[in-house]
Coordinates of C-alpha atoms and ligand atoms in Angstrom, one line a residue:
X1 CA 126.4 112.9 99.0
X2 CA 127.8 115.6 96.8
X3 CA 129.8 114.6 94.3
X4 CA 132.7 117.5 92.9
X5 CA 134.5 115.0 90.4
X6 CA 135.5 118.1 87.4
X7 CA 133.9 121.3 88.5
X8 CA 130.3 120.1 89.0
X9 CA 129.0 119.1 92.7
X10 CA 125.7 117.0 92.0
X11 CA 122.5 116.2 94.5
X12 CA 119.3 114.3 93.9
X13 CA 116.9 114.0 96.2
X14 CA 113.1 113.0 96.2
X15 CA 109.9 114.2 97.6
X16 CA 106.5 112.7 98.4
X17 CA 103.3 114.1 97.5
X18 CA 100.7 115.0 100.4
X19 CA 96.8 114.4 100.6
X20 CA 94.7 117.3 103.1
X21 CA 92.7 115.9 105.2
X22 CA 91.9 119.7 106.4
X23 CA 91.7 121.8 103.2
X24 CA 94.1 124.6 102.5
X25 CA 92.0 127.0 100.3
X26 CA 92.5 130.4 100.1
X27 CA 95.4 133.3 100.8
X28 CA 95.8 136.5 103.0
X29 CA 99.1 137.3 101.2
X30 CA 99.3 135.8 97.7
X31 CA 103.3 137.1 97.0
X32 CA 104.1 134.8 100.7
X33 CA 102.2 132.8 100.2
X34 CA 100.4 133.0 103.1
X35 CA 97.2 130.8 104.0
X36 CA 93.5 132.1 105.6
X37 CA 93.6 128.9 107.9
X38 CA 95.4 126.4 109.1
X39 CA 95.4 122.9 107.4
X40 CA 96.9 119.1 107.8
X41 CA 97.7 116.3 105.6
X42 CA 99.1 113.0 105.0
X43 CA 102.2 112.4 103.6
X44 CA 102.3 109.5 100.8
X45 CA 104.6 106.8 100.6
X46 CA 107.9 107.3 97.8
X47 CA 107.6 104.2 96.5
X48 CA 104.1 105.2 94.7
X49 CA 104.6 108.9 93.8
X50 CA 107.5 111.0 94.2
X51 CA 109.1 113.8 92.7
X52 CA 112.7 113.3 91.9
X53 CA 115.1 116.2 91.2
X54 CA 119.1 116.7 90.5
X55 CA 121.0 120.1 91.1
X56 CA 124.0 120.8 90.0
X57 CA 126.4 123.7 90.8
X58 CA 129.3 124.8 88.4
X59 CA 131.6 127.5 87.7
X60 CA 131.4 126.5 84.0
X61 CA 128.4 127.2 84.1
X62 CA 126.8 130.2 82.3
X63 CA 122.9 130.3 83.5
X64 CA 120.8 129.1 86.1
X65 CA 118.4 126.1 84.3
X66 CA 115.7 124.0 84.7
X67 CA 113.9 120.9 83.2
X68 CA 110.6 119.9 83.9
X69 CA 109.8 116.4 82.7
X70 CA 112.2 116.4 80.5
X71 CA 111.6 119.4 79.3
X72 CA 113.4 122.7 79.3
X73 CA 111.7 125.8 81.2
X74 CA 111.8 129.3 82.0
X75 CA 113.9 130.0 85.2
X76 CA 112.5 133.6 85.8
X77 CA 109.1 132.0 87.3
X78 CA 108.5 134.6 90.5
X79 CA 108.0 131.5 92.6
X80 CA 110.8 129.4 91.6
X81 CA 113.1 132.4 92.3
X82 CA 111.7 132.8 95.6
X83 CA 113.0 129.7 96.5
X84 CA 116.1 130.2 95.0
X85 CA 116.6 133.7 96.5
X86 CA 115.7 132.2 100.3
X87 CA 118.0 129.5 100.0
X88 CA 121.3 132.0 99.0
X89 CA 119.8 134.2 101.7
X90 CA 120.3 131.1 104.4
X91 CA 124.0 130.1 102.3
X92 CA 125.0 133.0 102.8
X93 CA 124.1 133.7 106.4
X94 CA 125.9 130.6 107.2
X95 CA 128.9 131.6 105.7
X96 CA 129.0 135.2 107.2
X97 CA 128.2 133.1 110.6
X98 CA 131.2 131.1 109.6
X99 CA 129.4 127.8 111.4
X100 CA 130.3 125.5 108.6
X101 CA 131.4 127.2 105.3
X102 CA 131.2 125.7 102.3
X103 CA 134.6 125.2 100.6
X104 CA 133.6 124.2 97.5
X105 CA 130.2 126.6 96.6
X106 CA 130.4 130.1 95.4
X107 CA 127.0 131.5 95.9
X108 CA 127.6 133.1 92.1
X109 CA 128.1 130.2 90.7
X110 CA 125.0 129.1 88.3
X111 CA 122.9 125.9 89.4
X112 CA 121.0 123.8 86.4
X113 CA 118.0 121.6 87.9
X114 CA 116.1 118.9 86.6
X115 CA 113.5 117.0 88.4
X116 CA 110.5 114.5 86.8
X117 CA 107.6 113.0 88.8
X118 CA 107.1 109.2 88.8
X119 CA 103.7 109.2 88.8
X120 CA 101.5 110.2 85.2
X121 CA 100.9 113.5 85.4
X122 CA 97.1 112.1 83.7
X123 CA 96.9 110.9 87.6
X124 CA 95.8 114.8 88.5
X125 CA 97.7 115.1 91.5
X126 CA 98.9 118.3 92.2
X127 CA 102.4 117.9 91.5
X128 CA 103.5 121.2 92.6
X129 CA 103.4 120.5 96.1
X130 CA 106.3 117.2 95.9
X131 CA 108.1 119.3 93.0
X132 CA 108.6 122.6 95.5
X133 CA 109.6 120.6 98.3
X134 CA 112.0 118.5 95.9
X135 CA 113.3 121.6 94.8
X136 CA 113.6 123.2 97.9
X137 CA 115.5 120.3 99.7
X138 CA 117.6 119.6 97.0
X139 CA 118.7 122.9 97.3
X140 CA 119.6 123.3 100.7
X141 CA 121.5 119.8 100.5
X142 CA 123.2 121.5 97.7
X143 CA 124.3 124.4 99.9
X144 CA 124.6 122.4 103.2
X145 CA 122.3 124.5 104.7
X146 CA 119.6 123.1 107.2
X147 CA 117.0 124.1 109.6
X148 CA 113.8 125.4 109.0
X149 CA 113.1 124.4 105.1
X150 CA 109.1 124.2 105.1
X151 CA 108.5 128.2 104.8
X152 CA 110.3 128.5 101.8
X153 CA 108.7 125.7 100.4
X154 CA 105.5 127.3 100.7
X155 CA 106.5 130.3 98.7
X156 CA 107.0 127.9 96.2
X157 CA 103.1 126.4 96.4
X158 CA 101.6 126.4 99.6
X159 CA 100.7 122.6 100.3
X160 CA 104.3 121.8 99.0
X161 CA 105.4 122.7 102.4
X162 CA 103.8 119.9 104.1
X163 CA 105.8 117.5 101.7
X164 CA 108.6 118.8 103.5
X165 CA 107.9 115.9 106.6
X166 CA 106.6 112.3 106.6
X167 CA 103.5 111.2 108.0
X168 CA 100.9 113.5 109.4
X169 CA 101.6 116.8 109.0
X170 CA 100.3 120.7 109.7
X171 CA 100.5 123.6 108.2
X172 CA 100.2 126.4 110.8
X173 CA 98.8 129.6 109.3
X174 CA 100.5 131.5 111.4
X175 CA 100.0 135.4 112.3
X176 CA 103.4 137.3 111.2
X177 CA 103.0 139.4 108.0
X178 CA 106.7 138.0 106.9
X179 CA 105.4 134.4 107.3
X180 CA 108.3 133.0 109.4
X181 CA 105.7 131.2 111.8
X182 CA 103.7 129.9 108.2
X183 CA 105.2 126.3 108.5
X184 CA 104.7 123.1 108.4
X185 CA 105.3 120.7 111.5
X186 CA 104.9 117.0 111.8
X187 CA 102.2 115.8 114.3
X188 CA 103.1 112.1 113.9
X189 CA 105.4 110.2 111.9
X190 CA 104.6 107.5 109.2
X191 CA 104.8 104.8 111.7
X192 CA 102.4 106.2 114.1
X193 CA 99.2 104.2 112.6
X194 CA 100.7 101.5 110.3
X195 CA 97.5 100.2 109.2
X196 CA 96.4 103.8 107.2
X197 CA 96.4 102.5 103.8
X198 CA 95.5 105.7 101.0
X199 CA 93.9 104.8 97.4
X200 CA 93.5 106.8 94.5
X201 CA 91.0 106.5 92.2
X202 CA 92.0 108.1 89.0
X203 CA 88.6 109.1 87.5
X204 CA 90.0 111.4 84.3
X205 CA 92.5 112.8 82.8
X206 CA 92.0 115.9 81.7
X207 CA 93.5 119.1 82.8
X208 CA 91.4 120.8 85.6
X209 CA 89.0 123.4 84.8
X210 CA 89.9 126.2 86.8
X211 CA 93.1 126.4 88.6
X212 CA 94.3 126.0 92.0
X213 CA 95.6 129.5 92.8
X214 CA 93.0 131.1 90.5
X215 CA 90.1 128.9 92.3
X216 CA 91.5 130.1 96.0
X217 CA 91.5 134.0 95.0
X218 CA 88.0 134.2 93.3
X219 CA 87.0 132.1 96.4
X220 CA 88.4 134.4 98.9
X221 CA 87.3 137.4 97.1
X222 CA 83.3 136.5 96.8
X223 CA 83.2 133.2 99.2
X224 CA 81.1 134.7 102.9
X225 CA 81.2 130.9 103.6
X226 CA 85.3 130.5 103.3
X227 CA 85.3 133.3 105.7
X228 CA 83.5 131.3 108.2
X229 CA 85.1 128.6 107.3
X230 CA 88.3 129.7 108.2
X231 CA 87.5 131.6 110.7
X232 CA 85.4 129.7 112.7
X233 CA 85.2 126.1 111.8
X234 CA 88.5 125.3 110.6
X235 CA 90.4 125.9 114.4
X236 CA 88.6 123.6 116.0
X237 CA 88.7 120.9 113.2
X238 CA 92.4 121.4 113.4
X239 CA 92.6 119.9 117.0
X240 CA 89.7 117.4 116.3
X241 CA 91.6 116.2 113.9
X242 CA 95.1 115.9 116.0
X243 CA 93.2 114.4 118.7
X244 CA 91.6 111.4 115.8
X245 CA 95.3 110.8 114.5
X246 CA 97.0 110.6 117.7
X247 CA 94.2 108.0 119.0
X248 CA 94.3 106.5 115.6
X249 CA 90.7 106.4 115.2
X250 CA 89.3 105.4 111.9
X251 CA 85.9 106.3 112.3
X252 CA 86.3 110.1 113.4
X253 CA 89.2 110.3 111.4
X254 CA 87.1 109.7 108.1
X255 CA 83.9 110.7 109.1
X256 CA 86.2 114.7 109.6
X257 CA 88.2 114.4 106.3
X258 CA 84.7 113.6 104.2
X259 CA 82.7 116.4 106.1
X260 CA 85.9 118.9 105.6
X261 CA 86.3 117.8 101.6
X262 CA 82.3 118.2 101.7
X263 CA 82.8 121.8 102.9
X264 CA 85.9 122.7 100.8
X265 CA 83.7 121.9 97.7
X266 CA 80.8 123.5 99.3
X267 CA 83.2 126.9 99.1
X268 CA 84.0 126.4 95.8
X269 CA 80.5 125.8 94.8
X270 CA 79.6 129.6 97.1
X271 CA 82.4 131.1 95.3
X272 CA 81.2 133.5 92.1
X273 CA 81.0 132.5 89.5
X274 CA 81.1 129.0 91.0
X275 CA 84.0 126.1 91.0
X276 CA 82.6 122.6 89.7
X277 CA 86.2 120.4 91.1
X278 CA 83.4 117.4 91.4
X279 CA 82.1 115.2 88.2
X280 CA 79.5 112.8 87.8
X281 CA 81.7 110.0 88.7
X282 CA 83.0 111.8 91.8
X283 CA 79.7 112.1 93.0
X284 CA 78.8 108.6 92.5
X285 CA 82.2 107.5 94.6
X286 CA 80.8 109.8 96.9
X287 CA 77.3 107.9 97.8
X288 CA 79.0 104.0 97.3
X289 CA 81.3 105.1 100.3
X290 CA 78.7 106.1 101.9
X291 CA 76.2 103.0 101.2
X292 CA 79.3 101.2 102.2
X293 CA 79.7 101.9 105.3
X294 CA 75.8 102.1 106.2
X295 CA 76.0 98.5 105.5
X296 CA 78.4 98.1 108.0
X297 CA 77.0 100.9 110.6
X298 CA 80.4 102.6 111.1
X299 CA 83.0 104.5 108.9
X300 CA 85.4 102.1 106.9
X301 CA 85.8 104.1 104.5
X302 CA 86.6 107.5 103.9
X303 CA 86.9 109.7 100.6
X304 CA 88.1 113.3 100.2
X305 CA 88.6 115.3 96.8
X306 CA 91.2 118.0 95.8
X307 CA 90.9 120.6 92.7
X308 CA 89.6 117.7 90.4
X309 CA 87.6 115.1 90.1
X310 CA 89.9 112.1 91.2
X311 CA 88.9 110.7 95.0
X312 CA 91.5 109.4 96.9
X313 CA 90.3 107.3 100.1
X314 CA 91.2 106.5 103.4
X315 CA 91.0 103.2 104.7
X316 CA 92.7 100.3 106.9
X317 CA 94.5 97.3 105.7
X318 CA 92.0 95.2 107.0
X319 CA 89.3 96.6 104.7
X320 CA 91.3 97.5 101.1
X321 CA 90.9 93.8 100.0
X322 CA 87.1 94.2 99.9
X323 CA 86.5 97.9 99.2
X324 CA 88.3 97.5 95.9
X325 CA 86.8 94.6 94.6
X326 CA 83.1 96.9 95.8
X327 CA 85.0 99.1 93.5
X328 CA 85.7 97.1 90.5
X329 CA 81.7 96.3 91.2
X330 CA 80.8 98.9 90.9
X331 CA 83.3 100.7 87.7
X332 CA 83.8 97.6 86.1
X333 CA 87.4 98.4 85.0
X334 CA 88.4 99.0 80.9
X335 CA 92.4 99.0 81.0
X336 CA 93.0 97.9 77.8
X337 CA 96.2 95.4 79.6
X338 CA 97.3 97.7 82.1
X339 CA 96.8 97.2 85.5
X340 CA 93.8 98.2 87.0
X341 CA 95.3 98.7 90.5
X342 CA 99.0 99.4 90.4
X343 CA 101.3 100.6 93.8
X344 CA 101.6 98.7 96.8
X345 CA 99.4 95.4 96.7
X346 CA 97.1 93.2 98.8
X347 CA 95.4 89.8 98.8
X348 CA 92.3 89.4 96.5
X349 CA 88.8 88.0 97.8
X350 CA 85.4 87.2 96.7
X351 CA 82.8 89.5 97.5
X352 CA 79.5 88.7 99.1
X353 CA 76.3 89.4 97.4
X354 CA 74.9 91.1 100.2
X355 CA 76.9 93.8 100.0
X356 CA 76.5 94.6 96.5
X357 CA 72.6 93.9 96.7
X358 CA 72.7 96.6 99.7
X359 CA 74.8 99.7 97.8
X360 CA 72.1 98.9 94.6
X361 CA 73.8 101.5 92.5
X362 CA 74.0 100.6 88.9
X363 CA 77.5 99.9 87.3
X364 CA 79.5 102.5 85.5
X365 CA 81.6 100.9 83.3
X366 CA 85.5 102.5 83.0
X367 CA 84.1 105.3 85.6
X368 CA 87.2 104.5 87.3
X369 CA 90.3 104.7 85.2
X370 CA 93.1 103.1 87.3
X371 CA 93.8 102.9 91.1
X372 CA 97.4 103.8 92.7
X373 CA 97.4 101.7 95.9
X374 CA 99.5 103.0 98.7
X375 CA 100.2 104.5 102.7
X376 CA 101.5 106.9 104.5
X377 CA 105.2 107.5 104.2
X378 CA 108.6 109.8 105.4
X379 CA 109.4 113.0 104.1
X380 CA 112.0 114.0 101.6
X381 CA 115.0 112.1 100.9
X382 CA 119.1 112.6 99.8
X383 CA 119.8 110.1 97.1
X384 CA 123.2 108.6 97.7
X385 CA 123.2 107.1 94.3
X386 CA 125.2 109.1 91.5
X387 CA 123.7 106.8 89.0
X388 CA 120.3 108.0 89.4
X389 CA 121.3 112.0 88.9
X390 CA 119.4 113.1 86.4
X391 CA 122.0 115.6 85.1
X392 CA 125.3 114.5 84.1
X393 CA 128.8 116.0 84.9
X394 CA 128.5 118.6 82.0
X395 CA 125.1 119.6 84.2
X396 CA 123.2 119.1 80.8
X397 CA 120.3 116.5 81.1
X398 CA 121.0 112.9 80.6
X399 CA 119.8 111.0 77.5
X400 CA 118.0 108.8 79.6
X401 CA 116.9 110.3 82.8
X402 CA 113.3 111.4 81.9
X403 CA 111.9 108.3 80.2
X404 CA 114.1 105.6 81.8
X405 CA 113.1 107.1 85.1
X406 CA 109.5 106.9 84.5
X407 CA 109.5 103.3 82.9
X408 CA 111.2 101.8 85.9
X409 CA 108.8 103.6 88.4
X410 CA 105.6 102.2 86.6
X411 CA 106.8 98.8 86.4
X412 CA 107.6 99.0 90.4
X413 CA 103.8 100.7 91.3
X414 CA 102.4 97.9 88.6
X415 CA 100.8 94.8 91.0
Ligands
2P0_501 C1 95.1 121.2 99.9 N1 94.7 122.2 97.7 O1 95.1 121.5 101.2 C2 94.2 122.0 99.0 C3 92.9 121.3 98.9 C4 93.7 121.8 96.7 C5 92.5 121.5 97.4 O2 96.7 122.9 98.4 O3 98.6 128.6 95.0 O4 98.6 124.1 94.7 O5 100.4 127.0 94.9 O6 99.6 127.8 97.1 O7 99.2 124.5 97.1 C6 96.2 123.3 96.2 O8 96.8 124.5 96.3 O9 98.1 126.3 95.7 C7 95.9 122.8 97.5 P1 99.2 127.5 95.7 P2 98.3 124.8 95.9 O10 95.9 120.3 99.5

């Protein structure tokens, strides 16, 4: 828990990063953060990607700070101080409720934060969404306050309040113009459908062209088909897909999250000027999931795409053996050493001719960079381990929490 050796009290904690299986795209309030339509997605297990953060709370101390990566940042971002602000707000109304207050914090005291991701950020997952909710819950463990933590994730970045809960998760829009009934809820936990195994196929690295909250204004501004979208599509898919998770069927299940990634890049294509999120190798993931499972008449396999060109896919257990080795096929892999598939591992086979003979697309060589391998998984977590703080007692960043951090995670996600 919190430790208060000297002056300082220290808390790390982690955070998992969530895949939509509905899209979030677009806001009605861009200060609340406050979404045009509901949206739901699964959380991803820890032990492949997580954000990891420390606070720390001192009367020595002369500042709020923050690190990113290692690196030293502004603390005057309007979003970060949102969730600062928020989180005071519920200190202090616990301690003017007198339920449980804090003995040790002064709310004037400065805080300094660090956090790092474990996974590259060349992976192209948003990282925003596990850094918020990292933040967010480190925070109120800081604090000691509880409750309700998901809405003030969201003013942080909007799909970071899913993070805040393992499993399968929504994110109701809501109807208030404050946004205190904009949260996130958990439809089913992480061991609900055990089998769900996730892969991400890291196509490139490079930074994405056009932003996600840049992408989502334009989009709402000139998009007639988000409108409908959110208006009169999305609803429905919302229960659909409730109704596929809690029967734990595979084939509606992925046949909704392609046909909703479909549309979500169908928007961005009807936005103006248009938003390219797809490449060239995207697209050709796109059709060998599809030739795959018209060679097995039903849906295996399932593929949805965010802001960039990286797929990840939805699959069962019973099926990752063979869909990767399609996949090596298919982007016969150039890693130079490194791993091809790294994260949580699986038994090798042979693949039969037939189903190669029946995709008949031709090999693109190093389409696919690497793979992180990996299921659905809990929510945030307290780190009872002062070791792993990534600030020290003086609340300054220690020597060797950025890279030693990150050298440790990729040799536990390498198989
Ligand atoms: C999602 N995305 O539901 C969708 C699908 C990207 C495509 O949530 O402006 O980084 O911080 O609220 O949360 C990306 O949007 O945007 C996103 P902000 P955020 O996962």
């Amino acid at each position: 828990m919190a430790e208060d050796r000297s002056d300082a009290i220290i808390v790390t904690c982690t955070a998992p990063v969530n895949i939509a299986v509905i899209k979030y795209w677009g806001k009605r309030d861009e200060e609340l953060i406050l979404p045009i339509n509901s949206s739901l997605s699964v959380t991803l297990h820890q032990d492949q990607l997580k954000t990891i953060t420390t606070a720390a709370i001192s009367r020595d101390f002369k500042e709020d700070r923050i690190w990113l990566n290692g690196k030293e940042e502004k603390i005057d971002h309007p979003r970060l101080q949102s969730c600062f602000r928020e989180i005071r707000r519920l200190a202090r109304k616990r301690n003017s409720d007198n339920k449980a207050p804090s003995l040790h914090l002064n709310l004037s005291h400065k805080v300094h934060i660090a956090s790092v991701n474990n996974f590259p950020t060349a992976a192209g997952l948003a990282s925003s969404a596990a850094g918020y909710a990292c933040l967010v819950y480190t925070l109120a463990k800081l604090y000691g306050v509880e409750g309700e933590l998901s809405a003030i994730a969201r003013q942080g970045s909007g799909s970071a309040c899913r993070s805040m809960y393992g499993g399968f998760v929504q994110w109701i829009m809501g109807k208030s113009a404050e946004g205190m009934d904009s949260i996130a809820q958990q439809v089913a936990p992480e061991t609900h459908w055990p089998e769900l195994r996730i892969l991400i196929l890291v196509v490139s690295s490079e930074k994405k062209s056009v932003g996600s909250t840049a992408g989502m204004q334009t989009s709402v501004e000139t998009s007639l088909l988000l409108k409908y979208r959110a208006e009169r599509i999305v609803p429905e898919r919302m229960k659909e897909m409730i109704d596929c998770i809690s029967q734990r069927d595979f084939a509606k299940f992925g046949e909704l999250t392609m046909k909703d990634s479909n549309q979500f890049h169908a928007t961005c294509l009807d936005t103006f000027p248009p938003i390219f999120y797809l490449n060239d190798i995207s697209k050709r993931i796109i059709t060998l999931v599809h030739q795959y499972n018209a060679y097995y008449r039903e849906t295996k396999v399932a593929y949805t795409f965010d802001a960039g060109p990286n797929a990840v896919i939805y699959t069962l257990e019973h099926n990752i053996s063979e869909f990767v080795e399609v996949l090596k096929y298919f982007f016969p892999p150039e890693c130079n050493g490194e791993p091809f598939v790294k994260g949580l591992s699986f038994e090798s086979i042979s693949l039969s001719g037939n189903i190669t003979a029946s995709i008949g697309m031709e090999p693109c060589p190093g389409g696919i960079q690497y793979i992180i391998s990996t299921k659905p998984g809990p929510g945030p977590q307290l780190v009872n381990n002062a070791d792993l703080h990534l600030l020290g007692l003086d609340g300054l960043l220690k020597k060797t929490s950025y890279t030693s951090s990150s050298s440790s995670e990729s040799e536990r996600t390498s198989v």
